Amino acid sequence: MSHFSIVPASYVFLRRDRSVLLQRRQNTGYMDDCWSAGAAGHVEPGETAMSAAIREAREELGVQVALEALSAVAVMQRTDGTENPLEQRVDWFFVCDVWGGEPLIGEPTKCAELSWFRLHDLPVDLPAHERLALDALREGRRSAVLTYGF
């Protein structure tokens, strides 16, 4: 029997009206120049997916998010179709409608810009797995378990 590691990550979509805040990635080496969740990152050892989401929102957007303000959209297991251990992933997607502070670029070396996008008018250059989560949010499907790449 072979074992592999799972790379966990949390994503936060700040939402106002029917729009979500996205960031344009830069200088990360992964999907640069694409739009992605306003805040996202790996879950660190000893951290829950929700506490990682709160930390990432603070670090990347400078906003304060309370635990009770996060709502799960979906959990996604995904891979790139290879056996590469770094491509065996589990992602938690959260939406947040209430936060403290005004979103700003907290990591200017990794984020070129922030912009609000209507859920029915998302940019083309968006990672496919994030588009699935945003589709679930737009359609009102909550806490869906999704797979990608299998």
Backbone as a printed PyTorch tensor [residue, N CA C, xyz], in Angstrom:
tensor([[[  0.8390,  -1.1710,   0.0000],
         [  0.0000,   0.0000,   0.0000],
         [  0.8900,   1.2420,   0.0000]],

        [[  0.5750,   2.1880,  -0.8480],
         [  1.3630,   3.4100,  -0.8970],
         [  0.6080,   4.5320,  -0.2020]],

        [[  1.3360,   5.3770,   0.4940],
         [  0.7510,   6.5110,   1.1990],
         [  1.2330,   7.7970,   0.5490]],

        [[  0.4480,   8.8250,   0.6680],
         [  0.8630,  10.1140,   0.1390],
         [  0.4630,  11.1870,   1.1350]],

        [[  1.0540,  12.3340,   0.9580],
         [  0.7400,  13.4730,   1.8120],
         [ -0.3440,  14.2960,   1.1490]],

        [[ -1.1480,  14.9320,   1.9630],
         [ -2.1600,  15.8470,   1.4580],
         [ -1.6930,  17.2650,   1.7660]],

        [[ -1.7490,  18.1430,   0.7870],
         [ -1.4260,  19.5460,   0.9840],
         [ -2.7390,  20.2830,   1.2170]],

        [[ -2.9780,  20.7670,   2.4510],
         [ -4.2410,  21.4580,   2.7460],
         [ -4.1280,  22.9630,   2.5510]],

        [[ -5.2190,  23.5650,   2.0690],
         [ -5.2460,  25.0200,   1.8840],
         [ -6.6440,  25.5470,   2.1770]],

        [[ -6.6880,  26.7920,   2.6030],
         [ -7.9500,  27.4890,   2.8530],
         [ -8.0530,  28.6920,   1.9330]],

        [[ -9.2560,  28.9360,   1.4310],
         [ -9.5470,  30.0470,   0.5330],
         [-10.6660,  30.8810,   1.1560]],

        [[-10.5650,  32.2030,   1.0120],
         [-11.6090,  33.0900,   1.5290],
         [-12.0840,  33.9960,   0.4030]],

        [[-13.3890,  33.9510,   0.1560],
         [-14.0200,  34.8640,  -0.7880],
         [-14.8030,  35.8860,   0.0300]],

        [[-14.2890,  37.1180,   0.1030],
         [-15.0860,  38.1860,   0.6970],
         [-16.1810,  38.5090,  -0.2980]],

        [[-17.4080,  38.6590,   0.2110],
         [-18.5360,  38.9000,  -0.6780],
         [-19.3070,  40.1230,  -0.2180]],

        [[-19.6460,  40.9750,  -1.1710],
         [-20.5770,  42.0740,  -0.9180],
         [-21.5160,  42.1320,  -2.1160]],

        [[-22.7840,  42.2770,  -1.7950],
         [-23.8210,  42.1750,  -2.8200],
         [-23.6580,  40.8120,  -3.5100]],

        [[-23.5590,  40.7880,  -4.8000],
         [-23.3480,  39.5300,  -5.5440],
         [-21.9560,  39.5150,  -6.1720]],

        [[-20.9990,  40.1800,  -5.4980],
         [-19.6310,  40.2500,  -5.9950],
         [-18.6690,  39.6390,  -4.9880]],

        [[-17.5480,  39.1420,  -5.5030],
         [-16.4840,  38.6100,  -4.6510],
         [-15.1900,  39.3470,  -4.9550]],

        [[-14.3590,  39.4540,  -3.9290],
         [-13.0610,  40.1010,  -4.0820],
         [-12.0400,  39.0720,  -4.5510]],

        [[-11.3660,  39.3880,  -5.6570],
         [-10.3150,  38.5230,  -6.1840],
         [ -9.0190,  39.3020,  -6.2690]],

        [[ -7.9090,  38.5720,  -6.2450],
         [ -6.5960,  39.1880,  -6.4000],
         [ -5.9370,  38.6540,  -7.6610]],

        [[ -5.1460,  39.5190,  -8.2980],
         [ -4.3400,  39.0820,  -9.4450],
         [ -2.9680,  38.6970,  -8.9200]],

        [[ -2.6270,  37.4200,  -9.1050],
         [ -1.3710,  36.8680,  -8.5870],
         [ -0.1700,  37.3790,  -9.3860]],

        [[  0.9580,  37.5230,  -8.6940],
         [  2.2120,  37.8650,  -9.3640],
         [  3.3870,  37.3310,  -8.5480]],

        [[  4.4680,  36.9880,  -9.2100],
         [  5.7330,  36.5800,  -8.5840],
         [  5.6170,  35.4010,  -7.6240]],

        [[  4.6470,  34.5060,  -7.8400],
         [  4.4970,  33.3560,  -6.9510],
         [  5.0270,  32.0810,  -7.5840]],

        [[  5.1360,  32.0690,  -8.9150],
         [  5.5460,  30.8590,  -9.6130],
         [  4.3940,  29.9030,  -9.8660]],

        [[  3.1760,  30.2690,  -9.4290],
         [  2.0000,  29.4290,  -9.6480],
         [  0.8460,  30.3030, -10.1270]],

        [[  0.4490,  30.1050, -11.3530],
         [ -0.6960,  30.7930, -11.9510],
         [ -0.5900,  32.3170, -11.8540]],

        [[  0.6230,  32.8280, -12.0090],
         [  0.8120,  34.2730, -12.0070],
         [  0.0020,  34.9100, -13.1370]],

        [[ -0.4630,  36.1260, -12.8990],
         [ -1.3060,  36.9090, -13.7980],
         [ -2.7430,  36.3950, -13.8700]],

        [[ -3.0690,  35.3800, -13.0810],
         [ -4.4560,  34.9100, -12.9960],
         [ -5.1290,  35.5430, -11.7790]],

        [[ -6.4410,  35.6510, -11.8590],
         [ -7.2330,  36.0880, -10.7150],
         [ -7.5000,  34.8880,  -9.8280]],

        [[ -7.5210,  35.1000,  -8.5210],
         [ -7.8010,  34.0170,  -7.5830],
         [ -8.4460,  34.5950,  -6.3310]],

        [[ -8.7790,  33.7220,  -5.4040],
         [ -9.4350,  34.1470,  -4.1610],
         [ -8.6980,  35.3210,  -3.5410]],

        [[ -9.4600,  36.2230,  -2.9470],
         [ -8.8650,  37.3830,  -2.3010],
         [ -7.8120,  37.0030,  -1.2750]],

        [[ -8.0580,  35.9180,  -0.5640],
         [ -7.0880,  35.4120,   0.4130],
         [ -7.0850,  33.8980,   0.3360]],

        [[ -5.8980,  33.3130,   0.3470],
         [ -5.7670,  31.8550,   0.3160],
         [ -4.3610,  31.4760,   0.7240]],

        [[ -4.2380,  30.2850,   1.2720],
         [ -2.9100,  29.8010,   1.6250],
         [ -2.9730,  28.4510,   2.3050]],

        [[ -1.8040,  27.8850,   2.4980],
         [ -1.7030,  26.5730,   3.1200],
         [ -2.0900,  26.6190,   4.5930]],

        [[ -2.7160,  25.5530,   5.0320],
         [ -3.0110,  25.3640,   6.4470],
         [ -1.7110,  24.9190,   7.1010]],

        [[ -1.3010,  25.6010,   8.1450],
         [ -0.0440,  25.2890,   8.8180],
         [ -0.2620,  24.2200,   9.8950]],

        [[  0.7990,  23.4850,  10.2630],
         [  0.6660,  22.4640,  11.3100],
         [  0.0490,  23.0550,  12.5820]],

        [[ -0.8990,  22.3310,  13.1710],
         [ -1.5580,  22.7790,  14.3890],
         [ -2.6660,  23.7820,  14.1680]],

        [[ -2.9810,  24.0720,  12.9310],
         [ -3.9700,  25.0790,  12.5820],
         [ -5.1870,  24.3970,  11.9510]],

        [[ -6.3870,  24.8790,  12.2380],
         [ -7.5710,  24.3700,  11.5430],
         [ -7.7190,  25.1060,  10.2190]],

        [[ -8.5430,  24.5500,   9.3480],
         [ -8.8030,  25.2100,   8.0650],
         [ -9.4200,  26.5850,   8.2880]],

        [[-10.2950,  26.6950,   9.2840],
         [-10.9440,  27.9890,   9.5470],
         [ -9.9630,  28.9980,  10.1370]],

        [[ -9.0990,  28.5640,  11.0460],
         [ -8.1270,  29.5200,  11.5970],
         [ -7.1210,  29.9450,  10.5330]],

        [[ -6.8040,  29.0470,   9.5890],
         [ -5.9290,  29.4240,   8.4660],
         [ -6.6120,  30.4700,   7.5960]],

        [[ -7.9130,  30.3130,   7.3580],
         [ -8.6610,  31.2880,   6.5580],
         [ -8.6280,  32.6630,   7.2160]],

        [[ -8.8180,  32.7070,   8.5200],
         [ -8.7880,  33.9720,   9.2660],
         [ -7.4030,  34.6070,   9.1800]],

        [[ -6.3620,  33.7880,   9.3590],
         [ -4.9870,  34.2930,   9.2830],
         [ -4.6820,  34.8320,   7.8920]],

        [[ -5.0530,  34.0820,   6.8560],
         [ -4.7740,  34.5150,   5.4870],
         [ -5.5120,  35.8070,   5.1440]],

        [[ -6.7450,  35.9600,   5.6040],
         [ -7.4880,  37.2050,   5.3540],
         [ -6.7770,  38.3900,   6.0030]],

        [[ -6.2400,  38.1800,   7.1980],
         [ -5.5130,  39.2480,   7.8950],
         [ -4.2010,  39.5640,   7.1720]],

        [[ -3.4310,  38.5180,   6.8170],
         [ -2.1290,  38.7260,   6.1820],
         [ -2.2440,  39.2930,   4.7720]],

        [[ -3.1520,  38.7600,   3.9780],
         [ -3.2100,  39.1280,   2.5620],
         [ -4.1050,  40.3240,   2.2660]],

        [[ -5.1240,  40.5380,   3.1160],
         [ -6.0800,  41.6140,   2.8440],
         [ -6.1640,  42.6570,   3.9460]],

        [[ -5.5100,  42.4000,   5.0840],
         [ -5.5440,  43.3560,   6.1840],
         [ -6.8940,  43.4860,   6.8590]],

        [[ -7.7610,  42.4810,   6.7200],
         [ -9.0860,  42.5380,   7.3400],
         [ -9.1780,  41.5490,   8.5030]],

        [[-10.0690,  41.8620,   9.4410],
         [-10.3170,  40.9910,  10.5770],
         [-11.6070,  40.2190,  10.3070]],

        [[-11.4880,  38.9040,  10.3770],
         [-12.6310,  38.0230,  10.1500],
         [-12.8630,  37.2170,  11.4160]],

        [[-14.0870,  37.2210,  11.9000],
         [-14.4560,  36.4240,  13.0640],
         [-14.8130,  35.0080,  12.6030]],

        [[-14.5350,  34.0470,  13.4470],
         [-14.8150,  32.6550,  13.1360],
         [-16.2600,  32.4530,  12.6980]],

        [[-17.1910,  33.0800,  13.4140],
         [-18.6100,  32.8940,  13.0940],
         [-19.0220,  33.5860,  11.7950]],

        [[-18.1550,  34.4340,  11.2290],
         [-18.4570,  35.1140,   9.9690],
         [-18.1130,  34.2550,   8.7520]],

        [[-17.3550,  33.1820,   8.9740],
         [-16.9950,  32.2960,   7.8680],
         [-18.0870,  31.2600,   7.6460]],

        [[-18.3990,  31.0350,   6.3890],
         [-19.3700,  30.0130,   6.0300],
         [-18.7330,  29.1240,   4.9650]],

        [[-18.8010,  27.8200,   5.1800],
         [-18.2060,  26.8830,   4.2230],
         [-19.0000,  26.8750,   2.9250]],

        [[-18.2850,  26.9520,   1.8220],
         [-18.8890,  26.8280,   0.5020],
         [-18.6960,  25.3950,   0.0190]],

        [[-17.4460,  24.9100,   0.1020],
         [-17.1390,  23.5710,  -0.4010],
         [-15.8170,  23.0850,   0.1730]],

        [[-15.6690,  21.7860,   0.1470],
         [-14.3920,  21.1320,   0.3940],
         [-14.0650,  20.3890,  -0.8910]],

        [[-12.8440,  20.5450,  -1.3600],
         [-12.4620,  19.9460,  -2.6370],
         [-11.1990,  19.1220,  -2.4770]],

        [[-11.2480,  17.8870,  -2.9320],
         [-10.0420,  17.0760,  -3.0620],
         [ -9.6200,  17.1950,  -4.5120]],

        [[ -8.3420,  17.4990,  -4.7460],
         [ -7.9160,  17.6680,  -6.1390],
         [ -6.5060,  17.1730,  -6.3560]],

        [[ -6.2000,  16.9280,  -7.6080],
         [ -4.8900,  16.4930,  -8.0430],
         [ -4.6650,  16.9840,  -9.4690]],

        [[ -3.4380,  16.9050,  -9.9110],
         [ -3.1580,  17.2380, -11.3140],
         [ -3.1330,  15.9770, -12.1670]],

        [[ -3.5440,  14.8350, -11.5830],
         [ -3.5850,  13.5770, -12.3160],
         [ -2.3080,  12.7660, -12.2270]],

        [[ -1.3090,  13.2890, -11.5120],
         [ -0.0550,  12.5600, -11.3400],
         [ -0.0100,  11.9740,  -9.9320]],

        [[  1.0510,  11.2340,  -9.6640],
         [  1.2510,  10.7010,  -8.3200],
         [  2.1660,  11.6000,  -7.4910]],

        [[  2.4570,  12.7830,  -7.9840],
         [  3.3050,  13.7300,  -7.2720],
         [  2.6520,  14.0660,  -5.9290]],

        [[  3.3350,  13.7790,  -4.8060],
         [  2.7450,  14.0510,  -3.4880],
         [  2.3340,  15.5080,  -3.2900]],

        [[  3.0250,  16.4500,  -3.9190],
         [  2.6780,  17.8610,  -3.7650],
         [  1.4180,  18.2400,  -4.5270]],

        [[  0.9050,  17.3370,  -5.3420],
         [ -0.3120,  17.6240,  -6.1070],
         [ -1.5080,  16.8230,  -5.6000]],

        [[ -1.4190,  16.3270,  -4.3790],
         [ -2.5460,  15.6790,  -3.7100],
         [ -3.0460,  16.6890,  -2.6880]],

        [[ -4.1720,  17.3170,  -2.9550],
         [ -4.5810,  18.4860,  -2.1830],
         [ -6.0090,  18.3710,  -1.6700]],

        [[ -6.2470,  19.0590,  -0.5730],
         [ -7.5920,  19.2550,  -0.0530],
         [ -7.7290,  20.7490,   0.2180]],

        [[ -8.7550,  21.3400,  -0.3660],
         [ -8.9900,  22.7770,  -0.2420],
         [-10.3260,  23.0350,   0.4450]],

        [[-10.3200,  23.9770,   1.3810],
         [-11.5430,  24.4540,   2.0240],
         [-11.8480,  25.8310,   1.4660]],

        [[-13.0560,  26.0190,   0.9810],
         [-13.4900,  27.2970,   0.4300],
         [-14.5310,  27.9010,   1.3620]],

        [[-14.2690,  29.1430,   1.7870],
         [-15.1620,  29.8570,   2.6930],
         [-15.6230,  31.1570,   2.0470]],

        [[-16.8260,  31.5890,   2.4120],
         [-17.3170,  32.8990,   2.0320],
         [-17.4960,  33.6940,   3.3170]],

        [[-17.2590,  34.9960,   3.2130],
         [-17.3870,  35.8870,   4.3670],
         [-18.0880,  37.1620,   3.9090]],

        [[-19.2010,  37.4830,   4.5690],
         [-19.9850,  38.6720,   4.2210],
         [-19.7540,  39.8450,   5.1690]],

        [[-19.1160,  39.5890,   6.3220],
         [-18.8920,  40.6330,   7.3280],
         [-17.4450,  40.5330,   7.8110]],

        [[-16.7440,  41.6430,   7.7800],
         [-15.3520,  41.6880,   8.2350],
         [-15.0510,  43.0820,   8.7350]],

        [[-13.9460,  43.2010,   9.4500],
         [-13.5060,  44.5000,   9.9440],
         [-12.3730,  45.0420,   9.0980]],

        [[-12.4500,  46.3210,   8.7740],
         [-11.4020,  46.9570,   7.9810],
         [-11.7400,  46.9750,   6.5040]],

        [[-10.9160,  47.6950,   5.7700],
         [-11.0890,  47.8050,   4.3190],
         [-10.0390,  46.9260,   3.6400]],

        [[-10.4340,  46.0210,   2.7410],
         [ -9.4540,  45.1620,   2.0800],
         [ -8.3970,  45.9740,   1.3350]],

        [[ -7.1490,  45.5460,   1.5080],
         [ -6.0260,  46.1670,   0.8190],
         [ -5.0150,  45.0870,   0.5020]],

        [[ -4.0810,  45.4200,  -0.3440],
         [ -3.0450,  44.4650,  -0.7230],
         [ -2.0360,  44.3800,   0.4220]],

        [[ -2.0290,  43.2390,   1.1020],
         [ -1.1330,  43.0350,   2.2330],
         [  0.2000,  42.4280,   1.8380]],

        [[  0.2550,  41.8040,   0.6660],
         [  1.4900,  41.1840,   0.1780],
         [  1.7520,  41.6750,  -1.2460]],

        [[  2.2600,  42.9090,  -1.3740],
         [  2.4140,  43.5130,  -2.7050],
         [  3.3730,  42.7820,  -3.6380]],

        [[  4.2600,  41.9640,  -3.1000],
         [  5.1420,  41.2120,  -3.9920],
         [  4.4270,  40.0300,  -4.6270]],

        [[  3.2880,  39.6060,  -4.0560],
         [  2.5500,  38.4510,  -4.5740],
         [  1.2220,  38.8230,  -5.2310]],

        [[  0.7680,  40.0460,  -5.0150],
         [ -0.5450,  40.4740,  -5.5090],
         [ -0.4010,  41.7720,  -6.2930]],

        [[ -0.7730,  41.7300,  -7.5640],
         [ -0.6610,  42.9120,  -8.4160],
         [ -1.8290,  43.8710,  -8.2150]],

        [[ -3.0290,  43.3180,  -7.9520],
         [ -4.2000,  44.1690,  -7.7460],
         [ -5.3380,  43.3740,  -7.1310]],

        [[ -6.2790,  44.1040,  -6.5650],
         [ -7.5260,  43.5550,  -6.0320],
         [ -8.6740,  44.1520,  -6.8280]],

        [[ -9.7150,  43.3360,  -7.0410],
         [-10.8870,  43.8510,  -7.7310],
         [-12.1080,  43.0200,  -7.3560]],

        [[-13.2720,  43.6900,  -7.3510],
         [-14.5450,  43.0250,  -7.0940],
         [-15.1230,  42.5560,  -8.4200]],

        [[-15.6040,  41.3070,  -8.4470],
         [-16.2120,  40.7350,  -9.6400],
         [-17.5880,  40.1850,  -9.2990]],

        [[-18.5450,  40.4570, -10.1610],
         [-19.8780,  39.8750, -10.0000],
         [-19.7580,  38.3550, -10.1750]],

        [[-20.4890,  37.6090,  -9.3790],
         [-20.4360,  36.1490,  -9.4810],
         [-20.8990,  35.6450, -10.8440]],

        [[-21.7090,  36.4310, -11.5460],
         [-22.1650,  36.0480, -12.8710],
         [-21.2620,  36.5980, -13.9790]],

        [[-20.1740,  37.2590, -13.6080],
         [-19.2780,  37.8540, -14.5930],
         [-17.8330,  37.7380, -14.1030]],

        [[-17.3950,  36.5030, -13.8820],
         [-16.0410,  36.2540, -13.3780],
         [-15.0200,  36.3480, -14.5010]],

        [[-13.7790,  36.6810, -14.1760],
         [-12.7490,  36.7730, -15.2230],
         [-12.4590,  35.4020, -15.8300]],

        [[-12.0030,  35.3980, -17.0670],
         [-11.6680,  34.1570, -17.7610],
         [-10.4380,  33.5140, -17.1320]],

        [[ -9.4580,  34.3330, -16.7890],
         [ -8.1870,  33.8270, -16.2650],
         [ -8.2880,  33.5610, -14.7590]],

        [[ -9.0260,  32.5040, -14.4270],
         [ -9.2870,  32.0830, -13.0560],
         [ -8.9750,  30.5950, -12.9780]],

        [[ -8.2270,  30.1340, -11.9530],
         [ -7.9350,  28.6970, -11.8700],
         [ -9.2240,  27.8730, -11.9160]],

        [[ -9.1910,  26.7700, -12.6600],
         [-10.3950,  25.9440, -12.8670],
         [-10.9860,  25.4450, -11.5550]],

        [[-10.1360,  25.0750, -10.6050],
         [-10.6780,  24.5460,  -9.3470],
         [-11.3630,  25.6550,  -8.5360]],

        [[-10.8630,  26.8800,  -8.6190],
         [-11.5190,  27.9840,  -7.9210],
         [-12.8320,  28.3460,  -8.6130]],

        [[-12.8720,  28.2350,  -9.9300],
         [-14.1120,  28.5040, -10.6640],
         [-15.2100,  27.5350, -10.2140]],

        [[-14.8620,  26.2690,  -9.9900],
         [-15.8520,  25.3010,  -9.5060],
         [-16.4360,  25.7440,  -8.1660]],

        [[-15.5730,  26.2010,  -7.2680],
         [-16.0440,  26.6630,  -5.9560],
         [-16.9110,  27.9120,  -6.1020]],

        [[-16.5180,  28.8370,  -6.9630],
         [-17.3140,  30.0470,  -7.1740],
         [-18.6410,  29.7280,  -7.8640]],

        [[-18.6460,  28.7270,  -8.7390],
         [-19.9070,  28.2840,  -9.3450],
         [-20.8440,  27.7550,  -8.2590]],

        [[-20.3040,  26.9620,  -7.3290],
         [-21.1210,  26.4370,  -6.2290],
         [-21.6870,  27.5820,  -5.3930]],

        [[-20.8640,  28.5980,  -5.1240],
         [-21.3220,  29.7570,  -4.3570],
         [-22.4210,  30.5000,  -5.1150]],

        [[-22.1940,  30.7620,  -6.3880],
         [-23.1720,  31.4840,  -7.2080],
         [-24.5030,  30.7410,  -7.2750]],

        [[-24.4440,  29.4250,  -7.3900],
         [-25.6510,  28.6110,  -7.5270],
         [-26.3200,  28.3130,  -6.1850]],

        [[-25.7080,  28.7650,  -5.1010],
         [-26.3030,  28.5390,  -3.7940],
         [-26.0650,  27.1550,  -3.2310]],

        [[-25.1770,  26.3820,  -3.8720],
         [-24.8200,  25.0690,  -3.3250],
         [-23.8040,  25.3060,  -2.2150]],

        [[-24.0620,  24.8120,  -1.0360],
         [-23.1700,  25.0520,   0.0970],
         [-22.6570,  23.7350,   0.6600]],

        [[-21.4420,  23.7780,   1.1420],
         [-20.7870,  22.6260,   1.7550],
         [-20.7480,  21.4240,   0.8110]],

        [[-20.6520,  21.7060,  -0.4580],
         [-20.5180,  20.6310,  -1.4250],
         [-19.1470,  19.9900,  -1.2800]],

        [[-19.0540,  18.7000,  -1.5410],
         [-17.7640,  18.0290,  -1.6110],
         [-17.4570,  17.8750,  -3.0910]],

        [[-16.3650,  18.4650,  -3.5300],
         [-16.0100,  18.4960,  -4.9380],
         [-14.7150,  17.7320,  -5.1800]],

        [[-14.5520,  17.2300,  -6.3740],
         [-13.2660,  16.6390,  -6.7880],
         [-12.8520,  17.3000,  -8.0830]],

        [[-11.5370,  17.3380,  -8.3110],
         [-11.0170,  17.9440,  -9.5370],
         [ -9.7460,  17.1950,  -9.9430]],

        [[ -9.6640,  16.7790, -11.1860],
         [ -8.4510,  16.1840, -11.7140],
         [ -8.4060,  14.6680, -11.6660]],

        [[ -9.4390,  14.0270, -11.1920],
         [ -9.4380,  12.5570, -11.1240],
         [-10.0670,  11.9670, -12.3620]]])
